[in-house]
PDB file of C-alpha atoms in Angstrom:
ATOM      1  CA  UNK A   1     -34.821 -10.667 -22.105  1.00  0.00           C
ATOM      2  CA  UNK A   2     -35.521  -7.078 -23.119  1.00  0.00           C
ATOM      3  CA  UNK A   3     -39.289  -7.597 -22.910  1.00  0.00           C
ATOM      4  CA  UNK A   4     -39.327  -7.450 -19.114  1.00  0.00           C
ATOM      5  CA  UNK A   5     -37.902  -3.927 -19.165  1.00  0.00           C
ATOM      6  CA  UNK A   6     -40.839  -2.447 -21.011  1.00  0.00           C
ATOM      7  CA  UNK A   7     -44.518  -1.996 -20.246  1.00  0.00           C
ATOM      8  CA  UNK A   8     -46.955  -3.872 -22.490  1.00  0.00           C
ATOM      9  CA  UNK A   9     -48.077  -1.920 -25.517  1.00  0.00           C
ATOM     10  CA  UNK A  10     -51.686  -1.438 -26.576  1.00  0.00           C
ATOM     11  CA  UNK A  11     -52.771  -3.733 -29.364  1.00  0.00           C
ATOM     12  CA  UNK A  12     -53.794  -0.579 -31.296  1.00  0.00           C
ATOM     13  CA  UNK A  13     -50.228   0.687 -31.558  1.00  0.00           C
ATOM     14  CA  UNK A  14     -48.770   0.130 -35.022  1.00  0.00           C
ATOM     15  CA  UNK A  15     -45.660  -2.104 -35.084  1.00  0.00           C
ATOM     16  CA  UNK A  16     -43.450   0.535 -36.784  1.00  0.00           C
ATOM     17  CA  UNK A  17     -44.383   3.161 -34.170  1.00  0.00           C
ATOM     18  CA  UNK A  18     -43.932   0.568 -31.413  1.00  0.00           C
ATOM     19  CA  UNK A  19     -40.451  -0.091 -32.682  1.00  0.00           C
ATOM     20  CA  UNK A  20     -39.690   3.623 -32.607  1.00  0.00           C
ATOM     21  CA  UNK A  21     -40.950   4.022 -29.030  1.00  0.00           C
ATOM     22  CA  UNK A  22     -39.172   1.016 -27.696  1.00  0.00           C
ATOM     23  CA  UNK A  23     -35.905   1.668 -29.462  1.00  0.00           C
ATOM     24  CA  UNK A  24     -36.024   5.296 -28.305  1.00  0.00           C
ATOM     25  CA  UNK A  25     -36.510   4.030 -24.724  1.00  0.00           C
ATOM     26  CA  UNK A  26     -33.480   1.802 -24.990  1.00  0.00           C
ATOM     27  CA  UNK A  27     -31.321   4.614 -26.459  1.00  0.00           C
ATOM     28  CA  UNK A  28     -32.375   6.935 -23.631  1.00  0.00           C
ATOM     29  CA  UNK A  29     -31.805   4.449 -20.781  1.00  0.00           C
ATOM     30  CA  UNK A  30     -28.648   2.779 -22.162  1.00  0.00           C
ATOM     31  CA  UNK A  31     -25.233   4.060 -21.165  1.00  0.00           C
ATOM     32  CA  UNK A  32     -22.239   4.896 -23.297  1.00  0.00           C
ATOM     33  CA  UNK A  33     -18.485   4.716 -22.464  1.00  0.00           C
ATOM     34  CA  UNK A  34     -15.520   6.775 -23.495  1.00  0.00           C
ATOM     35  CA  UNK A  35     -15.239   4.771 -26.723  1.00  0.00           C
ATOM     36  CA  UNK A  36     -18.723   5.817 -27.668  1.00  0.00           C
ATOM     37  CA  UNK A  37     -20.161   2.291 -27.165  1.00  0.00           C
ATOM     38  CA  UNK A  38     -23.774   2.228 -26.007  1.00  0.00           C
ATOM     39  CA  UNK A  39     -24.656  -0.936 -24.145  1.00  0.00           C
ATOM     40  CA  UNK A  40     -28.102  -2.210 -25.004  1.00  0.00           C
ATOM     41  CA  UNK A  41     -27.937  -5.510 -23.124  1.00  0.00           C
ATOM     42  CA  UNK A  42     -28.589  -5.724 -19.366  1.00  0.00           C
ATOM     43  CA  UNK A  43     -25.832  -7.014 -17.114  1.00  0.00           C
ATOM     44  CA  UNK A  44     -27.769 -10.266 -16.701  1.00  0.00           C
ATOM     45  CA  UNK A  45     -26.863 -11.218 -20.234  1.00  0.00           C
ATOM     46  CA  UNK A  46     -23.116 -10.937 -19.407  1.00  0.00           C
ATOM     47  CA  UNK A  47     -23.777 -13.450 -16.707  1.00  0.00           C
ATOM     48  CA  UNK A  48     -25.820 -15.736 -18.969  1.00  0.00           C
ATOM     49  CA  UNK A  49     -23.278 -15.693 -21.801  1.00  0.00           C
ATOM     50  CA  UNK A  50     -20.354 -16.084 -19.446  1.00  0.00           C
ATOM     51  CA  UNK A  51     -21.916 -19.120 -17.883  1.00  0.00           C
ATOM     52  CA  UNK A  52     -22.385 -20.764 -21.263  1.00  0.00           C
ATOM     53  CA  UNK A  53     -18.862 -19.981 -22.418  1.00  0.00           C
ATOM     54  CA  UNK A  54     -17.411 -21.152 -19.115  1.00  0.00           C
ATOM     55  CA  UNK A  55     -19.293 -24.457 -19.376  1.00  0.00           C
ATOM     56  CA  UNK A  56     -17.942 -24.966 -22.907  1.00  0.00           C
ATOM     57  CA  UNK A  57     -14.387 -24.159 -21.727  1.00  0.00           C
ATOM     58  CA  UNK A  58     -14.630 -26.500 -18.727  1.00  0.00           C
ATOM     59  CA  UNK A  59     -15.922 -29.288 -20.907  1.00  0.00           C
ATOM     60  CA  UNK A  60     -13.255 -28.733 -23.582  1.00  0.00           C
ATOM     61  CA  UNK A  61     -10.271 -28.727 -21.231  1.00  0.00           C
ATOM     62  CA  UNK A  62     -11.641 -31.347 -18.849  1.00  0.00           C
ATOM     63  CA  UNK A  63     -11.991 -33.734 -21.774  1.00  0.00           C
ATOM     64  CA  UNK A  64      -8.296 -33.262 -22.459  1.00  0.00           C
ATOM     65  CA  UNK A  65      -7.413 -33.825 -18.795  1.00  0.00           C
ATOM     66  CA  UNK A  66      -6.061 -30.264 -18.585  1.00  0.00           C
ATOM     67  CA  UNK A  67      -8.515 -28.527 -16.257  1.00  0.00           C
ATOM     68  CA  UNK A  68      -6.968 -28.561 -12.776  1.00  0.00           C
ATOM     69  CA  UNK A  69      -9.407 -29.304  -9.949  1.00  0.00           C
ATOM     70  CA  UNK A  70      -9.230 -26.690  -7.253  1.00  0.00           C
ATOM     71  CA  UNK A  71     -10.493 -29.371  -4.834  1.00  0.00           C
ATOM     72  CA  UNK A  72      -7.858 -31.832  -5.881  1.00  0.00           C
ATOM     73  CA  UNK A  73      -6.516 -34.218  -3.265  1.00  0.00           C
ATOM     74  CA  UNK A  74      -3.076 -32.963  -4.248  1.00  0.00           C
ATOM     75  CA  UNK A  75      -2.146 -30.328  -1.610  1.00  0.00           C
ATOM     76  CA  UNK A  76       0.212 -28.540  -4.035  1.00  0.00           C
ATOM     77  CA  UNK A  77      -2.643 -27.953  -6.500  1.00  0.00           C
ATOM     78  CA  UNK A  78      -4.875 -26.553  -3.776  1.00  0.00           C
ATOM     79  CA  UNK A  79      -1.988 -24.328  -2.572  1.00  0.00           C
ATOM     80  CA  UNK A  80      -1.484 -23.061  -6.124  1.00  0.00           C
ATOM     81  CA  UNK A  81      -5.156 -22.145  -6.377  1.00  0.00           C
ATOM     82  CA  UNK A  82      -5.037 -20.395  -2.997  1.00  0.00           C
ATOM     83  CA  UNK A  83      -2.180 -18.283  -4.232  1.00  0.00           C
ATOM     84  CA  UNK A  84      -3.892 -17.432  -7.526  1.00  0.00           C
ATOM     85  CA  UNK A  85      -7.112 -16.595  -5.716  1.00  0.00           C
ATOM     86  CA  UNK A  86      -5.157 -14.175  -3.506  1.00  0.00           C
ATOM     87  CA  UNK A  87      -3.821 -12.267  -6.544  1.00  0.00           C
ATOM     88  CA  UNK A  88      -7.354 -11.976  -8.048  1.00  0.00           C
ATOM     89  CA  UNK A  89      -8.828 -10.944  -4.700  1.00  0.00           C
ATOM     90  CA  UNK A  90      -6.309  -8.149  -4.275  1.00  0.00           C
ATOM     91  CA  UNK A  91      -7.276  -6.790  -7.661  1.00  0.00           C
ATOM     92  CA  UNK A  92     -10.980  -7.095  -6.959  1.00  0.00           C
ATOM     93  CA  UNK A  93     -10.548  -5.339  -3.590  1.00  0.00           C
ATOM     94  CA  UNK A  94      -8.804  -2.365  -5.270  1.00  0.00           C
ATOM     95  CA  UNK A  95     -12.114  -0.505  -5.202  1.00  0.00           C
ATOM     96  CA  UNK A  96     -11.939   0.073  -8.948  1.00  0.00           C
ATOM     97  CA  UNK A  97     -13.793  -2.985 -10.346  1.00  0.00           C
ATOM     98  CA  UNK A  98     -17.280  -1.895 -11.304  1.00  0.00           C
ATOM     99  CA  UNK A  99     -18.975  -5.323 -11.191  1.00  0.00           C
ATOM    100  CA  UNK A 100     -17.038  -6.578  -8.165  1.00  0.00           C
ATOM    101  CA  UNK A 101     -20.163  -7.956  -6.521  1.00  0.00           C
ATOM    102  CA  UNK A 102     -22.204  -8.819  -9.589  1.00  0.00           C
ATOM    103  CA  UNK A 103     -19.784 -11.231 -11.268  1.00  0.00           C
ATOM    104  CA  UNK A 104     -18.510 -14.512  -9.761  1.00  0.00           C
ATOM    105  CA  UNK A 105     -14.800 -13.854 -10.620  1.00  0.00           C
ATOM    106  CA  UNK A 106     -13.738 -17.470 -10.424  1.00  0.00           C
ATOM    107  CA  UNK A 107     -10.329 -18.407 -11.769  1.00  0.00           C
ATOM    108  CA  UNK A 108      -9.255 -21.798 -13.221  1.00  0.00           C
ATOM    109  CA  UNK A 109      -5.889 -23.219 -14.251  1.00  0.00           C
ATOM    110  CA  UNK A 110      -5.465 -25.003 -17.583  1.00  0.00           C
ATOM    111  CA  UNK A 111      -2.437 -27.355 -17.455  1.00  0.00           C
ATOM    112  CA  UNK A 112      -0.899 -26.866 -20.853  1.00  0.00           C
ATOM    113  CA  UNK A 113       2.763 -25.843 -20.658  1.00  0.00           C
ATOM    114  CA  UNK A 114       2.947 -25.153 -24.370  1.00  0.00           C
ATOM    115  CA  UNK A 115       0.362 -22.335 -24.289  1.00  0.00           C
ATOM    116  CA  UNK A 116       1.217 -18.837 -23.045  1.00  0.00           C
ATOM    117  CA  UNK A 117      -2.331 -17.508 -22.737  1.00  0.00           C
ATOM    118  CA  UNK A 118      -5.091 -16.327 -20.417  1.00  0.00           C
ATOM    119  CA  UNK A 119      -8.672 -15.208 -21.094  1.00  0.00           C
ATOM    120  CA  UNK A 120     -11.796 -14.118 -19.275  1.00  0.00           C
ATOM    121  CA  UNK A 121     -15.373 -14.752 -20.330  1.00  0.00           C
ATOM    122  CA  UNK A 122     -18.168 -12.218 -20.040  1.00  0.00           C
ATOM    123  CA  UNK A 123     -19.381 -12.225 -16.445  1.00  0.00           C
ATOM    124  CA  UNK A 124     -15.906 -12.776 -14.970  1.00  0.00           C
ATOM    125  CA  UNK A 125     -14.810 -16.413 -15.423  1.00  0.00           C
ATOM    126  CA  UNK A 126     -11.029 -16.343 -15.718  1.00  0.00           C
ATOM    127  CA  UNK A 127      -8.712 -18.989 -17.245  1.00  0.00           C
ATOM    128  CA  UNK A 128      -4.891 -19.060 -16.967  1.00  0.00           C
ATOM    129  CA  UNK A 129      -2.619 -21.566 -18.745  1.00  0.00           C
ATOM    130  CA  UNK A 130       0.423 -23.035 -16.959  1.00  0.00           C
ATOM    131  CA  UNK A 131       2.493 -22.232 -20.004  1.00  0.00           C
ATOM    132  CA  UNK A 132       1.946 -18.510 -19.274  1.00  0.00           C
ATOM    133  CA  UNK A 133       2.701 -18.868 -15.573  1.00  0.00           C
ATOM    134  CA  UNK A 134       5.873 -20.787 -16.338  1.00  0.00           C
ATOM    135  CA  UNK A 135       7.227 -18.114 -18.660  1.00  0.00           C
ATOM    136  CA  UNK A 136       6.652 -15.134 -16.323  1.00  0.00           C
ATOM    137  CA  UNK A 137       9.351 -13.795 -14.076  1.00  0.00           C
ATOM    138  CA  UNK A 138       7.349 -12.385 -11.201  1.00  0.00           C
ATOM    139  CA  UNK A 139       3.915 -11.939  -9.713  1.00  0.00           C
ATOM    140  CA  UNK A 140       3.584  -8.362 -10.931  1.00  0.00           C
ATOM    141  CA  UNK A 141       3.543  -9.624 -14.495  1.00  0.00           C
ATOM    142  CA  UNK A 142       0.873 -12.212 -13.747  1.00  0.00           C
ATOM    143  CA  UNK A 143      -1.154  -9.625 -11.839  1.00  0.00           C
ATOM    144  CA  UNK A 144      -0.853  -7.328 -14.901  1.00  0.00           C
ATOM    145  CA  UNK A 145      -2.261 -10.043 -17.099  1.00  0.00           C
ATOM    146  CA  UNK A 146      -5.119 -10.822 -14.637  1.00  0.00           C
ATOM    147  CA  UNK A 147      -5.917  -7.129 -14.343  1.00  0.00           C
ATOM    148  CA  UNK A 148      -6.075  -6.902 -18.114  1.00  0.00           C
ATOM    149  CA  UNK A 149      -8.460  -9.882 -18.371  1.00  0.00           C
ATOM    150  CA  UNK A 150     -10.593  -8.671 -15.481  1.00  0.00           C
ATOM    151  CA  UNK A 151     -10.938  -5.352 -17.326  1.00  0.00           C
ATOM    152  CA  UNK A 152     -12.236  -7.038 -20.467  1.00  0.00           C
ATOM    153  CA  UNK A 153     -15.033  -8.582 -18.402  1.00  0.00           C
ATOM    154  CA  UNK A 154     -15.633  -5.559 -16.172  1.00  0.00           C
ATOM    155  CA  UNK A 155     -15.806  -3.180 -19.110  1.00  0.00           C
ATOM    156  CA  UNK A 156     -18.158  -5.609 -20.925  1.00  0.00           C
ATOM    157  CA  UNK A 157     -15.969  -5.794 -24.007  1.00  0.00           C
ATOM    158  CA  UNK A 158     -17.340  -9.180 -25.085  1.00  0.00           C
ATOM    159  CA  UNK A 159     -20.998  -8.154 -24.864  1.00  0.00           C
ATOM    160  CA  UNK A 160     -20.198  -4.881 -26.711  1.00  0.00           C
ATOM    161  CA  UNK A 161     -18.461  -6.817 -29.438  1.00  0.00           C
ATOM    162  CA  UNK A 162     -21.410  -9.214 -29.654  1.00  0.00           C
ATOM    163  CA  UNK A 163     -23.720  -6.236 -29.960  1.00  0.00           C
ATOM    164  CA  UNK A 164     -21.622  -4.825 -32.853  1.00  0.00           C
ATOM    165  CA  UNK A 165     -21.509  -8.171 -34.579  1.00  0.00           C
ATOM    166  CA  UNK A 166     -25.230  -8.929 -34.581  1.00  0.00           C
ATOM    167  CA  UNK A 167     -26.380  -5.332 -35.088  1.00  0.00           C
ATOM    168  CA  UNK A 168     -29.380  -3.223 -34.407  1.00  0.00           C
ATOM    169  CA  UNK A 169     -31.777  -5.384 -36.376  1.00  0.00           C
ATOM    170  CA  UNK A 170     -31.453  -8.281 -33.858  1.00  0.00           C
ATOM    171  CA  UNK A 171     -31.803  -5.859 -30.964  1.00  0.00           C
ATOM    172  CA  UNK A 172     -34.950  -4.376 -32.545  1.00  0.00           C
ATOM    173  CA  UNK A 173     -36.440  -7.818 -33.076  1.00  0.00           C
ATOM    174  CA  UNK A 174     -35.814  -8.664 -29.455  1.00  0.00           C
ATOM    175  CA  UNK A 175     -37.437  -5.396 -28.273  1.00  0.00           C
ATOM    176  CA  UNK A 176     -40.504  -6.042 -30.418  1.00  0.00           C
ATOM    177  CA  UNK A 177     -40.716  -9.635 -29.221  1.00  0.00           C
ATOM    178  CA  UNK A 178     -40.721 -10.851 -32.829  1.00  0.00           C
ATOM    179  CA  UNK A 179     -37.858 -13.195 -32.148  1.00  0.00           C
ATOM    180  CA  UNK A 180     -39.061 -15.645 -29.523  1.00  0.00           C
ATOM    181  CA  UNK A 181     -36.032 -16.832 -27.617  1.00  0.00           C
ATOM    182  CA  UNK A 182     -33.897 -14.655 -29.909  1.00  0.00           C
ATOM    183  CA  UNK A 183     -31.375 -13.466 -27.339  1.00  0.00           C
ATOM    184  CA  UNK A 184     -30.758 -16.978 -26.045  1.00  0.00           C
ATOM    185  CA  UNK A 185     -30.218 -18.207 -29.648  1.00  0.00           C
ATOM    186  CA  UNK A 186     -27.752 -15.409 -30.372  1.00  0.00           C
ATOM    187  CA  UNK A 187     -25.872 -16.137 -27.217  1.00  0.00           C
ATOM    188  CA  UNK A 188     -25.752 -19.882 -27.932  1.00  0.00           C
ATOM    189  CA  UNK A 189     -24.504 -19.211 -31.472  1.00  0.00           C
ATOM    190  CA  UNK A 190     -21.843 -16.780 -30.315  1.00  0.00           C
ATOM    191  CA  UNK A 191     -20.708 -18.640 -27.233  1.00  0.00           C
ATOM    192  CA  UNK A 192     -18.028 -20.750 -28.853  1.00  0.00           C
ATOM    193  CA  UNK A 193     -16.399 -17.761 -30.448  1.00  0.00           C
ATOM    194  CA  UNK A 194     -15.378 -16.233 -27.115  1.00  0.00           C
ATOM    195  CA  UNK A 195     -12.675 -18.815 -26.539  1.00  0.00           C
ATOM    196  CA  UNK A 196     -10.723 -17.112 -29.296  1.00  0.00           C
ATOM    197  CA  UNK A 197     -12.257 -13.711 -29.434  1.00  0.00           C
ATOM    198  CA  UNK A 198     -10.166 -10.842 -30.839  1.00  0.00           C
ATOM    199  CA  UNK A 199     -10.861  -7.471 -29.330  1.00  0.00           C
ATOM    200  CA  UNK A 200     -10.417  -4.151 -31.087  1.00  0.00           C
ATOM    201  CA  UNK A 201      -7.321  -2.062 -30.345  1.00  0.00           C
ATOM    202  CA  UNK A 202      -9.503   0.390 -28.417  1.00  0.00           C
ATOM    203  CA  UNK A 203     -10.697  -2.385 -26.129  1.00  0.00           C
ATOM    204  CA  UNK A 204      -7.163  -3.707 -25.730  1.00  0.00           C
ATOM    205  CA  UNK A 205      -5.880  -0.217 -24.903  1.00  0.00           C
ATOM    206  CA  UNK A 206      -8.695   0.240 -22.409  1.00  0.00           C
ATOM    207  CA  UNK A 207      -7.938  -3.082 -20.717  1.00  0.00           C
ATOM    208  CA  UNK A 208      -4.268  -2.128 -20.420  1.00  0.00           C
ATOM    209  CA  UNK A 209      -5.228   1.215 -18.819  1.00  0.00           C
ATOM    210  CA  UNK A 210      -7.583  -0.443 -16.333  1.00  0.00           C
ATOM    211  CA  UNK A 211      -4.907  -2.947 -15.448  1.00  0.00           C
ATOM    212  CA  UNK A 212      -2.678  -0.050 -14.417  1.00  0.00           C
ATOM    213  CA  UNK A 213      -5.608   1.464 -12.453  1.00  0.00           C
ATOM    214  CA  UNK A 214      -6.437  -1.780 -10.675  1.00  0.00           C
ATOM    215  CA  UNK A 215      -2.847  -2.720  -9.757  1.00  0.00           C
ATOM    216  CA  UNK A 216      -2.003   0.825  -8.647  1.00  0.00           C
ATOM    217  CA  UNK A 217      -4.994   0.816  -6.310  1.00  0.00           C
ATOM    218  CA  UNK A 218      -3.877  -2.416  -4.663  1.00  0.00           C
ATOM    219  CA  UNK A 219      -0.772  -0.649  -3.304  1.00  0.00           C
ATOM    220  CA  UNK A 220       0.850  -4.053  -3.550  1.00  0.00           C
ATOM    221  CA  UNK A 221       1.821  -4.735  -7.168  1.00  0.00           C
ATOM    222  CA  UNK A 222       3.821  -2.647  -9.673  1.00  0.00           C
ATOM    223  CA  UNK A 223       1.030  -0.930 -11.508  1.00  0.00           C
ATOM    224  CA  UNK A 224       2.767  -1.371 -14.877  1.00  0.00           C
ATOM    225  CA  UNK A 225       3.035  -5.163 -14.397  1.00  0.00           C
ATOM    226  CA  UNK A 226       1.281  -5.663 -17.759  1.00  0.00           C
ATOM    227  CA  UNK A 227       4.193  -3.913 -19.475  1.00  0.00           C
ATOM    228  CA  UNK A 228       6.600  -6.523 -18.067  1.00  0.00           C
ATOM    229  CA  UNK A 229       4.328  -9.210 -19.356  1.00  0.00           C
ATOM    230  CA  UNK A 230       4.224  -7.708 -22.853  1.00  0.00           C
ATOM    231  CA  UNK A 231       7.973  -7.358 -22.840  1.00  0.00           C
ATOM    232  CA  UNK A 232       8.156 -11.171 -22.265  1.00  0.00           C
ATOM    233  CA  UNK A 233       5.700 -11.734 -25.078  1.00  0.00           C
ATOM    234  CA  UNK A 234       7.646  -9.436 -27.373  1.00  0.00           C
ATOM    235  CA  UNK A 235      10.788 -11.466 -26.683  1.00  0.00           C
ATOM    236  CA  UNK A 236       8.953 -14.611 -27.850  1.00  0.00           C
ATOM    237  CA  UNK A 237       7.761 -12.868 -31.011  1.00  0.00           C
ATOM    238  CA  UNK A 238      11.256 -11.666 -31.739  1.00  0.00           C
ATOM    239  CA  UNK A 239      12.489 -15.228 -31.586  1.00  0.00           C
ATOM    240  CA  UNK A 240       9.903 -16.169 -34.176  1.00  0.00           C
ATOM    241  CA  UNK A 241       7.670 -18.119 -31.734  1.00  0.00           C
ATOM    242  CA  UNK A 242       4.636 -15.795 -31.143  1.00  0.00           C
ATOM    243  CA  UNK A 243       2.567 -16.932 -28.104  1.00  0.00           C
ATOM    244  CA  UNK A 244      -1.082 -17.858 -28.463  1.00  0.00           C
ATOM    245  CA  UNK A 245      -1.939 -14.758 -26.468  1.00  0.00           C
ATOM    246  CA  UNK A 246      -0.777 -12.628 -29.384  1.00  0.00           C
ATOM    247  CA  UNK A 247      -3.359 -14.310 -31.656  1.00  0.00           C
ATOM    248  CA  UNK A 248      -6.270 -13.077 -29.510  1.00  0.00           C
ATOM    249  CA  UNK A 249      -4.674  -9.904 -28.218  1.00  0.00           C
ATOM    250  CA  UNK A 250      -3.264  -7.637 -30.911  1.00  0.00           C
ATOM    251  CA  UNK A 251      -0.069  -6.014 -29.774  1.00  0.00           C
ATOM    252  CA  UNK A 252       0.723  -2.601 -31.358  1.00  0.00           C
ATOM    253  CA  UNK A 253       4.357  -1.656 -31.180  1.00  0.00           C
ATOM    254  CA  UNK A 254       3.832   1.167 -28.677  1.00  0.00           C
ATOM    255  CA  UNK A 255       1.773  -0.865 -26.253  1.00  0.00           C
ATOM    256  CA  UNK A 256       4.521  -1.308 -23.636  1.00  0.00           C
ATOM    257  CA  UNK A 257       5.345   2.372 -23.750  1.00  0.00           C
ATOM    258  CA  UNK A 258       1.678   3.330 -23.442  1.00  0.00           C
ATOM    259  CA  UNK A 259       1.302   1.270 -20.285  1.00  0.00           C
ATOM    260  CA  UNK A 260       4.415   2.770 -18.744  1.00  0.00           C
ATOM    261  CA  UNK A 261       3.280   6.306 -19.701  1.00  0.00           C
ATOM    262  CA  UNK A 262      -0.090   5.632 -18.103  1.00  0.00           C
ATOM    263  CA  UNK A 263       1.642   4.445 -14.896  1.00  0.00           C
ATOM    264  CA  UNK A 264       3.797   7.635 -14.825  1.00  0.00           C
ATOM    265  CA  UNK A 265       0.703   9.695 -15.376  1.00  0.00           C
ATOM    266  CA  UNK A 266      -1.010   8.093 -12.382  1.00  0.00           C
ATOM    267  CA  UNK A 267       2.164   8.279 -10.255  1.00  0.00           C
ATOM    268  CA  UNK A 268       1.570   4.756  -8.980  1.00  0.00           C
ATOM    269  CA  UNK A 269       4.195   2.363  -7.647  1.00  0.00           C
ATOM    270  CA  UNK A 270       6.292   0.566 -10.291  1.00  0.00           C
ATOM    271  CA  UNK A 271       8.706  -1.311  -8.015  1.00  0.00           C
ATOM    272  CA  UNK A 272       8.454  -5.069  -8.300  1.00  0.00           C
ATOM    273  CA  UNK A 273       6.709  -6.682  -5.255  1.00  0.00           C
ATOM    274  CA  UNK A 274       9.031  -8.869  -3.190  1.00  0.00           C
ATOM    275  CA  UNK A 275       8.511 -12.016  -1.180  1.00  0.00           C
ATOM    276  CA  UNK A 276       5.285 -12.878  -2.940  1.00  0.00           C
ATOM    277  CA  UNK A 277       5.947 -16.645  -3.005  1.00  0.00           C
ATOM    278  CA  UNK A 278       5.692 -16.587  -6.793  1.00  0.00           C
ATOM    279  CA  UNK A 279       8.443 -19.172  -7.316  1.00  0.00           C
ATOM    280  CA  UNK A 280       6.805 -21.528  -4.793  1.00  0.00           C
ATOM    281  CA  UNK A 281       3.518 -20.980  -6.621  1.00  0.00           C
ATOM    282  CA  UNK A 282       5.212 -22.121  -9.855  1.00  0.00           C
ATOM    283  CA  UNK A 283       6.798 -25.120  -8.096  1.00  0.00           C
ATOM    284  CA  UNK A 284       3.391 -26.200  -6.791  1.00  0.00           C
ATOM    285  CA  UNK A 285       2.279 -26.399 -10.397  1.00  0.00           C
ATOM    286  CA  UNK A 286       5.349 -28.356 -11.383  1.00  0.00           C
ATOM    287  CA  UNK A 287       6.852 -25.470 -13.328  1.00  0.00           C
TER     288      UNK A 287
END
């Protein structure tokens, strides 16, 4: 809650002036990014919102029998999770993830071979569908997707979009304490929307750029792995079967070229990683 970040005000201070003082304090202490977005919410709210969205996602896919248990008695499922965890860990250990230690960064597999999709909640809960894994050719492409989704969480895109959606009036009410439990109510109302959240092109472009940064810093994956992924998605769209990923991740025509240009600018490795065990990983998932 915002209230704990501010000292109590004297009862003699007029509400309008109190609003001005408190809002000014937030504006002065909040930080902005290169897109000009000022983040009013503390990082704890990413964690709170992410936990709620993750619980909703777990419940939804578990009810369909699609949420794979990482502690399954099936050794192939456990091996698949170990491999996926290794990819995520390599990205997190790149030294470029801002909230490496603050977010849980757990990854879960949804067994739906008809869905080519992946998403991350605020606070770093990551979901990958077997339909996406099945369609990809190599681990660089999957690492590119994971880097992209990690960037959405690490750059706080969901919480920024929530902030834009609910506006300054809600924030002001929270600061003044005139909305008891207001933040929790906003988060509860918005939680379900994040399973199909559409980000702006600026946020998508930023996630692509950070994917290149993350992968390049691993010195293991081709840093433009996300470009290979989008080439696969473009092939599906050209056949008239757009993947679900395209419905939540707008794909401008120059996106592949932008990723490749960013990789050239950074001078990072673009050769496909070999001997990653990616095909065995797919076989362990029955793909």
